[in-house]
Coordinates of C-alpha atoms in Angstrom, one line a residue:
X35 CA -10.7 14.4 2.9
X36 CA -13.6 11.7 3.3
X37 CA -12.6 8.3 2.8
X38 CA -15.2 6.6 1.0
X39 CA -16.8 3.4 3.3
X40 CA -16.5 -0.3 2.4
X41 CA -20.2 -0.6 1.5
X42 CA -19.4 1.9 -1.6
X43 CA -19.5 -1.2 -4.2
X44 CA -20.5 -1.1 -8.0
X45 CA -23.0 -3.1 -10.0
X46 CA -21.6 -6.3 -10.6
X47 CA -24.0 -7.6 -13.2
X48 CA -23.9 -3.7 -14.9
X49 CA -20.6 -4.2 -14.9
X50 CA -20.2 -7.7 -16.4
X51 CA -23.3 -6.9 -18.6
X52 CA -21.5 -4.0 -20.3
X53 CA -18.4 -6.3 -21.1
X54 CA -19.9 -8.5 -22.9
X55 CA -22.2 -6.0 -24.7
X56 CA -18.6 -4.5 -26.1
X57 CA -17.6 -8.2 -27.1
X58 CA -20.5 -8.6 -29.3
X59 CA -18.7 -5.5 -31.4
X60 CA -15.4 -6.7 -33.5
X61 CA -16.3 -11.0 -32.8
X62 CA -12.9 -13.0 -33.4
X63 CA -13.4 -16.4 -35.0
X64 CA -12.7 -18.4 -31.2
X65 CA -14.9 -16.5 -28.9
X66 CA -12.6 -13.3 -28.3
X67 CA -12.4 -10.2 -30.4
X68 CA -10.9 -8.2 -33.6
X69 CA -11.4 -5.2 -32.9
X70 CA -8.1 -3.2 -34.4
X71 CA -7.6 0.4 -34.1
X72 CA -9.3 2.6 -36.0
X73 CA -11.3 0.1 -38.2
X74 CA -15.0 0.0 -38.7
X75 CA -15.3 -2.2 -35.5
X76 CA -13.5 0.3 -33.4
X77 CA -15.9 3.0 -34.6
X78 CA -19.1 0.7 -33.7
X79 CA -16.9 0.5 -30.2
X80 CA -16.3 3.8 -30.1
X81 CA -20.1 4.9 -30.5
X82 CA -21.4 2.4 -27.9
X83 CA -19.3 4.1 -25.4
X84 CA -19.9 7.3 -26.2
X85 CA -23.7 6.6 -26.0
X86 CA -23.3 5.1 -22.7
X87 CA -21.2 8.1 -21.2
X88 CA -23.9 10.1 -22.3
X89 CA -26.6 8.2 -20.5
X90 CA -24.7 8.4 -17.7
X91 CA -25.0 12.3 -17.6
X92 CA -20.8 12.8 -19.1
X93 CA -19.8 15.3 -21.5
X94 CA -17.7 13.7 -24.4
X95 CA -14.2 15.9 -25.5
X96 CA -12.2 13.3 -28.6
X97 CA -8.9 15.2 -29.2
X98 CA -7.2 15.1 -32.8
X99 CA -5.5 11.4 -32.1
X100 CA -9.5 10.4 -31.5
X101 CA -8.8 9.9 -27.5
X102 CA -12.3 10.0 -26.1
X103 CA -12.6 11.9 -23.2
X104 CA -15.9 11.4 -20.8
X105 CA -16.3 14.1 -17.7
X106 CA -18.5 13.4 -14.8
X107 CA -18.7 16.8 -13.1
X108 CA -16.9 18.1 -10.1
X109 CA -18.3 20.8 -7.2
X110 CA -15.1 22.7 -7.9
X111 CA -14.8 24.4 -11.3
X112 CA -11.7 25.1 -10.3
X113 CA -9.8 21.6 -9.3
X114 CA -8.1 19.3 -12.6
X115 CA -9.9 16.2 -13.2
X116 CA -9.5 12.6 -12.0
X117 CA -8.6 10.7 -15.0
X118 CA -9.4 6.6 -15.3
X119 CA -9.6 4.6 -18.4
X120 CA -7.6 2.2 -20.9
X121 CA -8.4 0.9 -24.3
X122 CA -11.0 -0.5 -26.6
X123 CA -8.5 -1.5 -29.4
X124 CA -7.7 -5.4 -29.3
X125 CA -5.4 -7.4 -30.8
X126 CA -6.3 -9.3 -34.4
X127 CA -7.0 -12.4 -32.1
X128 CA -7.6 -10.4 -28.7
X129 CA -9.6 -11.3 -25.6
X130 CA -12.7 -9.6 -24.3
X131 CA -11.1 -7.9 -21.2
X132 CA -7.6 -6.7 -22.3
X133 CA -8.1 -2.5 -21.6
X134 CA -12.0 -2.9 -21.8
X135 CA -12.4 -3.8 -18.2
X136 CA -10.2 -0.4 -17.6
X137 CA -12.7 1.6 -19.6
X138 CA -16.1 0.0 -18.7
X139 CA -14.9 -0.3 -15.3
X140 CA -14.2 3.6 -15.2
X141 CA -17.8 4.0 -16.8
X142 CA -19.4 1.9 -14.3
X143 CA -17.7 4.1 -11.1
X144 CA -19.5 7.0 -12.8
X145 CA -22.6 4.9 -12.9
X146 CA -22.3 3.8 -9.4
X147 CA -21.7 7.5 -8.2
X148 CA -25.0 8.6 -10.0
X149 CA -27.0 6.3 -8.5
X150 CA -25.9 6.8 -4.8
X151 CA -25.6 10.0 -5.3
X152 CA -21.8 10.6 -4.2
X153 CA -20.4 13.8 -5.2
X154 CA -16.7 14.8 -5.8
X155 CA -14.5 18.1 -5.2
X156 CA -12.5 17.3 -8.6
X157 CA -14.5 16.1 -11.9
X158 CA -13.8 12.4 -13.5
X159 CA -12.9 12.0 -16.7
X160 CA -13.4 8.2 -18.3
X161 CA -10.8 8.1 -21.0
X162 CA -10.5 5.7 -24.3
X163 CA -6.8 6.1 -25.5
X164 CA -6.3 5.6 -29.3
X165 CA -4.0 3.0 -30.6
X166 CA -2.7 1.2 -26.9
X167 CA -2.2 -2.1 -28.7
X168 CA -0.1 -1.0 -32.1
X169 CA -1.0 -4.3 -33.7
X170 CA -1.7 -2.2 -36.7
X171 CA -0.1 1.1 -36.4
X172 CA 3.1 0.6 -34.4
X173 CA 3.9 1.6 -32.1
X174 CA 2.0 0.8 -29.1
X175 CA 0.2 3.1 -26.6
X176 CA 0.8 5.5 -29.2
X177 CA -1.7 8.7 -29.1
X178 CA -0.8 8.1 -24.9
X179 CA 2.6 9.1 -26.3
X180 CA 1.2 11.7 -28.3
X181 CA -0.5 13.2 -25.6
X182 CA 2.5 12.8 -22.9
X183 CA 4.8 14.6 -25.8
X184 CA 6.8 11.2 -25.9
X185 CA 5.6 11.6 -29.9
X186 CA 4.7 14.5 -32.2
X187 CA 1.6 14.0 -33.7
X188 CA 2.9 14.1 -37.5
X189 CA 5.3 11.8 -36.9
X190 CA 2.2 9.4 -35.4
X191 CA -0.3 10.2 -37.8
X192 CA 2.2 9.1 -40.3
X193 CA 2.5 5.9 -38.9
X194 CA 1.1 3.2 -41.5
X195 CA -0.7 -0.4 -41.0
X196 CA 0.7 -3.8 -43.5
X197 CA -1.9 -2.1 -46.3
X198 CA 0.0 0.9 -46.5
X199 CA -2.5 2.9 -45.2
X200 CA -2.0 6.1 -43.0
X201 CA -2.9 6.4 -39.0
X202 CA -3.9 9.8 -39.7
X203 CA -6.2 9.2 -42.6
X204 CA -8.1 5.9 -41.5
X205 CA -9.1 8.0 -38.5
X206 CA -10.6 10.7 -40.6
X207 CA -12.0 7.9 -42.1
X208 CA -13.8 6.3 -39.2
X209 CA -15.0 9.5 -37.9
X210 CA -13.7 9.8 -34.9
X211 CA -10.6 12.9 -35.0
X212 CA -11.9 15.2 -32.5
X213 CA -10.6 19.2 -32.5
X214 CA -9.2 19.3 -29.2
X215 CA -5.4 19.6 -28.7
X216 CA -3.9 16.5 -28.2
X217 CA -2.6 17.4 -24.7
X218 CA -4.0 20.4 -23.7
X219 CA -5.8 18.8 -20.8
X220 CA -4.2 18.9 -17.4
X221 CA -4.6 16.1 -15.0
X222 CA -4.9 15.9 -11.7
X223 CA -3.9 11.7 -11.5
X224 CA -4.9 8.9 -13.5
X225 CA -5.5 5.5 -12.7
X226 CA -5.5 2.5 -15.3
X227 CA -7.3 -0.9 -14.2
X228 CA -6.1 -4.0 -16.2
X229 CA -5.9 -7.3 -16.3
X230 CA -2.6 -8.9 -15.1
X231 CA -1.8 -10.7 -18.7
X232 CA 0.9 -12.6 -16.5
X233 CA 0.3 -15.7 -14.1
X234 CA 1.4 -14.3 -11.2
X235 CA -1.5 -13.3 -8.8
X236 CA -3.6 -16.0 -9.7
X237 CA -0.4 -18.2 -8.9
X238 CA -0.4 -16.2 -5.3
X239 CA -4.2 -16.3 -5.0
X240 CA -4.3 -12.5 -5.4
X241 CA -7.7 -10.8 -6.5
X242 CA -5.6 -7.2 -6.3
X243 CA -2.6 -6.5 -7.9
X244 CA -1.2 -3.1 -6.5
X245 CA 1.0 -1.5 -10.0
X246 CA 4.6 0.1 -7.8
X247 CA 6.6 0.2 -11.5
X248 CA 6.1 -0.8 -14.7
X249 CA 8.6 -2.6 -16.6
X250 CA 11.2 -0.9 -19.0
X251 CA 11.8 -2.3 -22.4
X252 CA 14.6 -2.4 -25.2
X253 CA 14.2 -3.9 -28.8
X254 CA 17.7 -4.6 -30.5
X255 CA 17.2 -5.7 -34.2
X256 CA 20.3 -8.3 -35.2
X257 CA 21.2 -9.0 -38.0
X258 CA 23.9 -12.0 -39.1
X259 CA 25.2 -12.3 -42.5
X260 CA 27.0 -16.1 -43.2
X261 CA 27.2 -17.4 -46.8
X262 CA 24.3 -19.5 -48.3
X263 CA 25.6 -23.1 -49.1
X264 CA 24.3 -26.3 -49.8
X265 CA 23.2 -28.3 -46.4
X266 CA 24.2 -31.6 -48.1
X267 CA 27.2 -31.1 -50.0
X268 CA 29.2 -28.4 -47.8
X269 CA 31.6 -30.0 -44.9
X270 CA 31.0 -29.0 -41.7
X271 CA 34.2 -27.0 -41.7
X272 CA 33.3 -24.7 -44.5
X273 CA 29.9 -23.8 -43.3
X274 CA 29.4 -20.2 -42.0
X275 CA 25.9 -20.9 -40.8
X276 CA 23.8 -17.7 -40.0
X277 CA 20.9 -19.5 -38.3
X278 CA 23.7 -21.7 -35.9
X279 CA 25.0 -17.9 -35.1
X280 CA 21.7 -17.1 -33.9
X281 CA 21.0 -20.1 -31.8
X282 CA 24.3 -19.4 -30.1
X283 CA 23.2 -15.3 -29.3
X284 CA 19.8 -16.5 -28.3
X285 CA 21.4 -18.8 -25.5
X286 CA 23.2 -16.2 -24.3
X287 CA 20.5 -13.9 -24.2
X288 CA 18.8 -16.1 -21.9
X289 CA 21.2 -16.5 -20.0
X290 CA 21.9 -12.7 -19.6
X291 CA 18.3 -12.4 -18.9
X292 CA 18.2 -15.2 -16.1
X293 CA 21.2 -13.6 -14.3
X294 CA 19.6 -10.9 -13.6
X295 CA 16.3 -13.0 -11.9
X296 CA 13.6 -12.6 -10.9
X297 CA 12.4 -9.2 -12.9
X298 CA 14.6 -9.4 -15.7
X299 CA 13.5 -11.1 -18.9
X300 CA 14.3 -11.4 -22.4
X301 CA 13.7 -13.5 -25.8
X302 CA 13.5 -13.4 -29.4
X303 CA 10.2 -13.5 -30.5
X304 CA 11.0 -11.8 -34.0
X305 CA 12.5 -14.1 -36.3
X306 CA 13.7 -14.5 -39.9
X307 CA 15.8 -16.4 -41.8
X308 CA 16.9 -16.1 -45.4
X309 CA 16.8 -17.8 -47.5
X310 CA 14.7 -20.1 -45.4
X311 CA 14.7 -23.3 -47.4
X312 CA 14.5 -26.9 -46.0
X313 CA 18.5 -27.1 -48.3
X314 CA 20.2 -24.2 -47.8
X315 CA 22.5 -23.0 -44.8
X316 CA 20.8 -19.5 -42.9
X317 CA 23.2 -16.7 -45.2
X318 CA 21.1 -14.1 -43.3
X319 CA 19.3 -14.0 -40.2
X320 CA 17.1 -11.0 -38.8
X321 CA 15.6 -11.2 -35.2
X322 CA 14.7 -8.8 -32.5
X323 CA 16.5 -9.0 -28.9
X324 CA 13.4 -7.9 -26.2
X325 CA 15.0 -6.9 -22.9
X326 CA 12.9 -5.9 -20.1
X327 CA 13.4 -4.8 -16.4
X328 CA 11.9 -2.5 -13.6
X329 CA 15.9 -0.9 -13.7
X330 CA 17.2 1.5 -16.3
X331 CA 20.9 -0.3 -15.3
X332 CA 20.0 -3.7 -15.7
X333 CA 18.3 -3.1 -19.3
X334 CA 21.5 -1.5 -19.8
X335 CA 23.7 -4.1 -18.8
X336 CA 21.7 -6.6 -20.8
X337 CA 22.3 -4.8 -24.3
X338 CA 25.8 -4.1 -23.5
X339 CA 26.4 -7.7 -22.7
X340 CA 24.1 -8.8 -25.9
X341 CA 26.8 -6.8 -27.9
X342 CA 29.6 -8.2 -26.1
X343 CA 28.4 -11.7 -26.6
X344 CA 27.4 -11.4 -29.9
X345 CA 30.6 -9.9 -31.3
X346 CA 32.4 -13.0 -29.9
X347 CA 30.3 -15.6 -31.1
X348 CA 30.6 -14.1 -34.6
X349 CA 33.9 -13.8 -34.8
X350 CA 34.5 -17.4 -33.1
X351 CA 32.3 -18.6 -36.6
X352 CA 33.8 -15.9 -39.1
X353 CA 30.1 -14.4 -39.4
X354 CA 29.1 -10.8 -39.5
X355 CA 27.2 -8.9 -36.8
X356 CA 25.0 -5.6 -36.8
X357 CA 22.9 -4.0 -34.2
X358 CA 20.3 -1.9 -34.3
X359 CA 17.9 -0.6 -31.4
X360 CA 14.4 -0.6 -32.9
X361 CA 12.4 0.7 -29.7
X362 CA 12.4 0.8 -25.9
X363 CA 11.3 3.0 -23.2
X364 CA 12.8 3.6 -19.5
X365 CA 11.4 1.8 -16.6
X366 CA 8.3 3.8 -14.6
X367 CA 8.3 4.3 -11.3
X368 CA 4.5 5.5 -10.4
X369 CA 3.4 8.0 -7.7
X370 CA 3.6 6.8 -4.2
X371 CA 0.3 8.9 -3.3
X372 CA -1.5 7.0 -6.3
X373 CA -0.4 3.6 -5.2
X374 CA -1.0 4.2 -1.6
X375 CA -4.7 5.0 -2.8
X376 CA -5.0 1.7 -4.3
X377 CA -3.4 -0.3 -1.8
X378 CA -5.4 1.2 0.9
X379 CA -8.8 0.7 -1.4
X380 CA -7.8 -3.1 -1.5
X381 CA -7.2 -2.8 2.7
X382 CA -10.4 -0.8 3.5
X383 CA -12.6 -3.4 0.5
X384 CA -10.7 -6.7 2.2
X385 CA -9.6 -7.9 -0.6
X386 CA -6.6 -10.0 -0.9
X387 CA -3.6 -7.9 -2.5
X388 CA 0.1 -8.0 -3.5
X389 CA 2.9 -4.9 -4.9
X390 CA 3.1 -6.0 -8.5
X391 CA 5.5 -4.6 -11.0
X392 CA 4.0 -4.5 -15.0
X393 CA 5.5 -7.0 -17.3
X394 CA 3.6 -5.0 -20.5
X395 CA 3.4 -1.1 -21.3
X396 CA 0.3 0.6 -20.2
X397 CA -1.2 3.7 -21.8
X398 CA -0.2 4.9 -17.8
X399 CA 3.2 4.2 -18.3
X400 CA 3.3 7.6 -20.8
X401 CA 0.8 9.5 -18.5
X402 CA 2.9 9.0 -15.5
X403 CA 5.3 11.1 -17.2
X404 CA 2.7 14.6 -16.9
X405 CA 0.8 13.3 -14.2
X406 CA 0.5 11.2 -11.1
X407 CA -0.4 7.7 -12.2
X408 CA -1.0 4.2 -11.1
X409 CA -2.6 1.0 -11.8
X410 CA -4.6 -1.5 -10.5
X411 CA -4.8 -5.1 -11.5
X412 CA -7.0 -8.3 -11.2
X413 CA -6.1 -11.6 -12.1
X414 CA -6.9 -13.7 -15.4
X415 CA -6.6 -17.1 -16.0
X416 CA -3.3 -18.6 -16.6
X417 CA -1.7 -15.3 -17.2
X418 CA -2.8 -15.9 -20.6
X419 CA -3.6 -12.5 -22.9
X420 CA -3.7 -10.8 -26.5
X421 CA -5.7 -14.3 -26.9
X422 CA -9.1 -14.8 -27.8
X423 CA -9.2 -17.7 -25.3
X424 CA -8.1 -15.1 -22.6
X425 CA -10.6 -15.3 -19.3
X426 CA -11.4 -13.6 -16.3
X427 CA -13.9 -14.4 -13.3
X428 CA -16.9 -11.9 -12.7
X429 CA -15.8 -11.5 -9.6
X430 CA -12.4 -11.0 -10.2
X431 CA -13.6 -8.2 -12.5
X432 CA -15.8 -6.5 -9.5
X433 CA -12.9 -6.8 -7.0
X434 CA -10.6 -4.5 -9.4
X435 CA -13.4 -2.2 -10.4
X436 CA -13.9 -1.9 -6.5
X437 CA -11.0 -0.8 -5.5
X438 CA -10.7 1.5 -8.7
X439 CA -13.9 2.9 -7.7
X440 CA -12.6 3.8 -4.1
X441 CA -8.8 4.7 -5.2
X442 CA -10.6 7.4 -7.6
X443 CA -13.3 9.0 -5.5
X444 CA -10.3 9.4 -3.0
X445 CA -8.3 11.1 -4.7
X446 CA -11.5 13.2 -6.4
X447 CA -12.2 14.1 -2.7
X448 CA -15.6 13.5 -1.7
X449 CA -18.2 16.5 -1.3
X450 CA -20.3 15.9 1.9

């Protein structure tokens, strides 16, 4: 096939002009965005997309979970699509890049093609998955999962948001279920671009981060039952102190975490305590144990040692223990012909690059499972994300886009 040349380059300014066009859609109150799934906001998203895919000469397909679906044409009616795109969904106090630079960026490829004229063997297909960030409707990356069969569709459309209101019926609602089969469509790859949302390649002076695996992840809900007393009046002796019992697990999960450095991680970041008043002992604590690694054994040896650990420590106190695993998914592994494409777009570009393993799910962590996937990402500042004060540079924004550009016309095969 014909390897695209290093002048191939999008439209910078297009590029940055069309993120911030998006961020004017959904404001947040500190210069970021609110732009949940499937509210009024993600609608006005939704449209502005769909009207700039059209300029752009792309068909629009939206499937029954409302994933948009933008086609540039291929020469060969026969050959599956090229697939690149994220999500348009923030968080409630979400920056303006988080899986909008994945699905501008895939727009502006298409752009850039037009206007050079480059044509490919396979068609390109700009996607906007439904529901990536769960914020509202948990879980996350969910229609992904619906489309990769992880999910049935019911079962997702079910799903309701704090109000008590259905996934299913708020997108009837916004206008945007499609009649396509979710997962009908065959793929011939995908690739994701993203921002890091960790520290590391800015730490390494990285503009490229080259996705190898994406982490895997396991949510434990605990729960300790003590007795409620009076924090004054009840000797130390006689306490059986719920909350102390948590401290005591949450050590030791870090500890279990840090023995398994550098990959592994894990925290609490789910907490509550009943009855939570400034004169009563914890009776009752709840909190979620989130264990992740790039190996299936290590996330296993992490939640077998929680258990372990946390059966001794209650006992030791005279406390009660339950368990309760909430969520997860195995580590991913993505296609070595997909992230040999990208790595060789960052080589062939000249831009500065490093293997990089996923310390968040990705709507390409469920696609990898029905097609070859990978991901590309570019740095942001300080690692920091699903914050409105999350940045990125223009330029680190062209770099990824760049090397998106050429990793996808690769693998689309260029037409001479």
């Amino acid at each position: 096939m014909a390897t695209p040349g290093a002048n191939l380059k999008v439209n910078a300014d297009r590029l940055w002009d069309s993120l911030m066009e998006m961020a004017k859609i959904g404001p947040g109150v500190a210069g970021g965005n609110n732009r949940q799934t499937l509210t009024d906001a993600d609608g006005e998203g939704r449209a502005l997309f769909q009207k700039w895919c059209e300029e752009a000469g792309c068909s629009m397909g939206i499937d029954t979970m409302g994933n948009m679906f933008a086609m540039r044409p291929g020469e060969d009616p026969e050959a599956l699509p090229v697939y690149v795109g994220s999500h348009l969904d923030t968080q409630p106090t979400g920056g303006k890049y988080d899986g909008v630079l994945g699905v501008l960026g895939g727009l502006e490829l298409v752009r850039t093609l037009n206007d050079l004229g480059v044509k490919t063997k396979h068609p390109i297909v700009v996607t906007n998955w439904t529901n990536e960030e769960g914020t509202r409707f948990a879980p996350a990356m969910l229609a992904s999962g619906v489309f990769a069969g992880v999910h049935t569709e019911d079962w997702a459309k079910d799903r309701e948001d704090a109000e008590g209101k259905k996934f299913g019926d708020e997108l009837k609602r916004i206008g945007w279920e499609g009649d396509e089969p979710v997962g009908a469509r065959k793929m011939h790859a995908m690739f994701e671009l993203h921002i890091e949302q960790g520290p590391i390649l800015e730490a390494e002076g990285k503009e490229i981060g080259v996705v190898t695996h994406g982490q895997g992840l396991s949510w434990t809900q605990v729960t300790i039952s003590g007795k409620e007393s009076h924090t004054g009046s009840t000797p130390m002796p006689m306490r059986k102190n719920a909350g102390l019992g948590m401290a005591r697990v949450l050590e030791k999960v870090d500890e279990i975490a840090w023995s398994h450095a550098p990959h592994a991680v894990g925290a609490a970041g789910h907490i509550d305590v009943y009855p939570n008043s400034r004169n009563v002992i914890p009776g009752k604590v709840v909190f979620t144990v989130d264990f992740r690694s790039p190996e299936l054994a290590v996330i296993e040896d992490m939640e077998k040692r929680l258990r372990i650990e946390g059966d001794r420590i209650a006992e030791e106190m005279g406390l009660e223990i339950e368990y309760e695993k909430v969520g997860g998914f195995d580590p991913v592994a993505f296609d070595e012909g997909c992230v040999t494409a990208v790595r060789n777009a960052a080589e062939r570009l000249g831009y500065s690059h490093m293997d990089i393993i996923s310390g968040a799910g990705h709507d390409a962590c469920w696609i990898n499972q029905v097609a070859p996937t990978s991901m590309v990402m570019c740095p942001c500042v300080d690692g920091l994300s699903h914050n409105e004060a999350e940045d990125i540079s223009k330029e680190w924004a062209t770099a990824g886009t760049d090397v998106l550009l050429h990793a996808v016309v690769e693998t689309a095969e260029i037409v001479e």
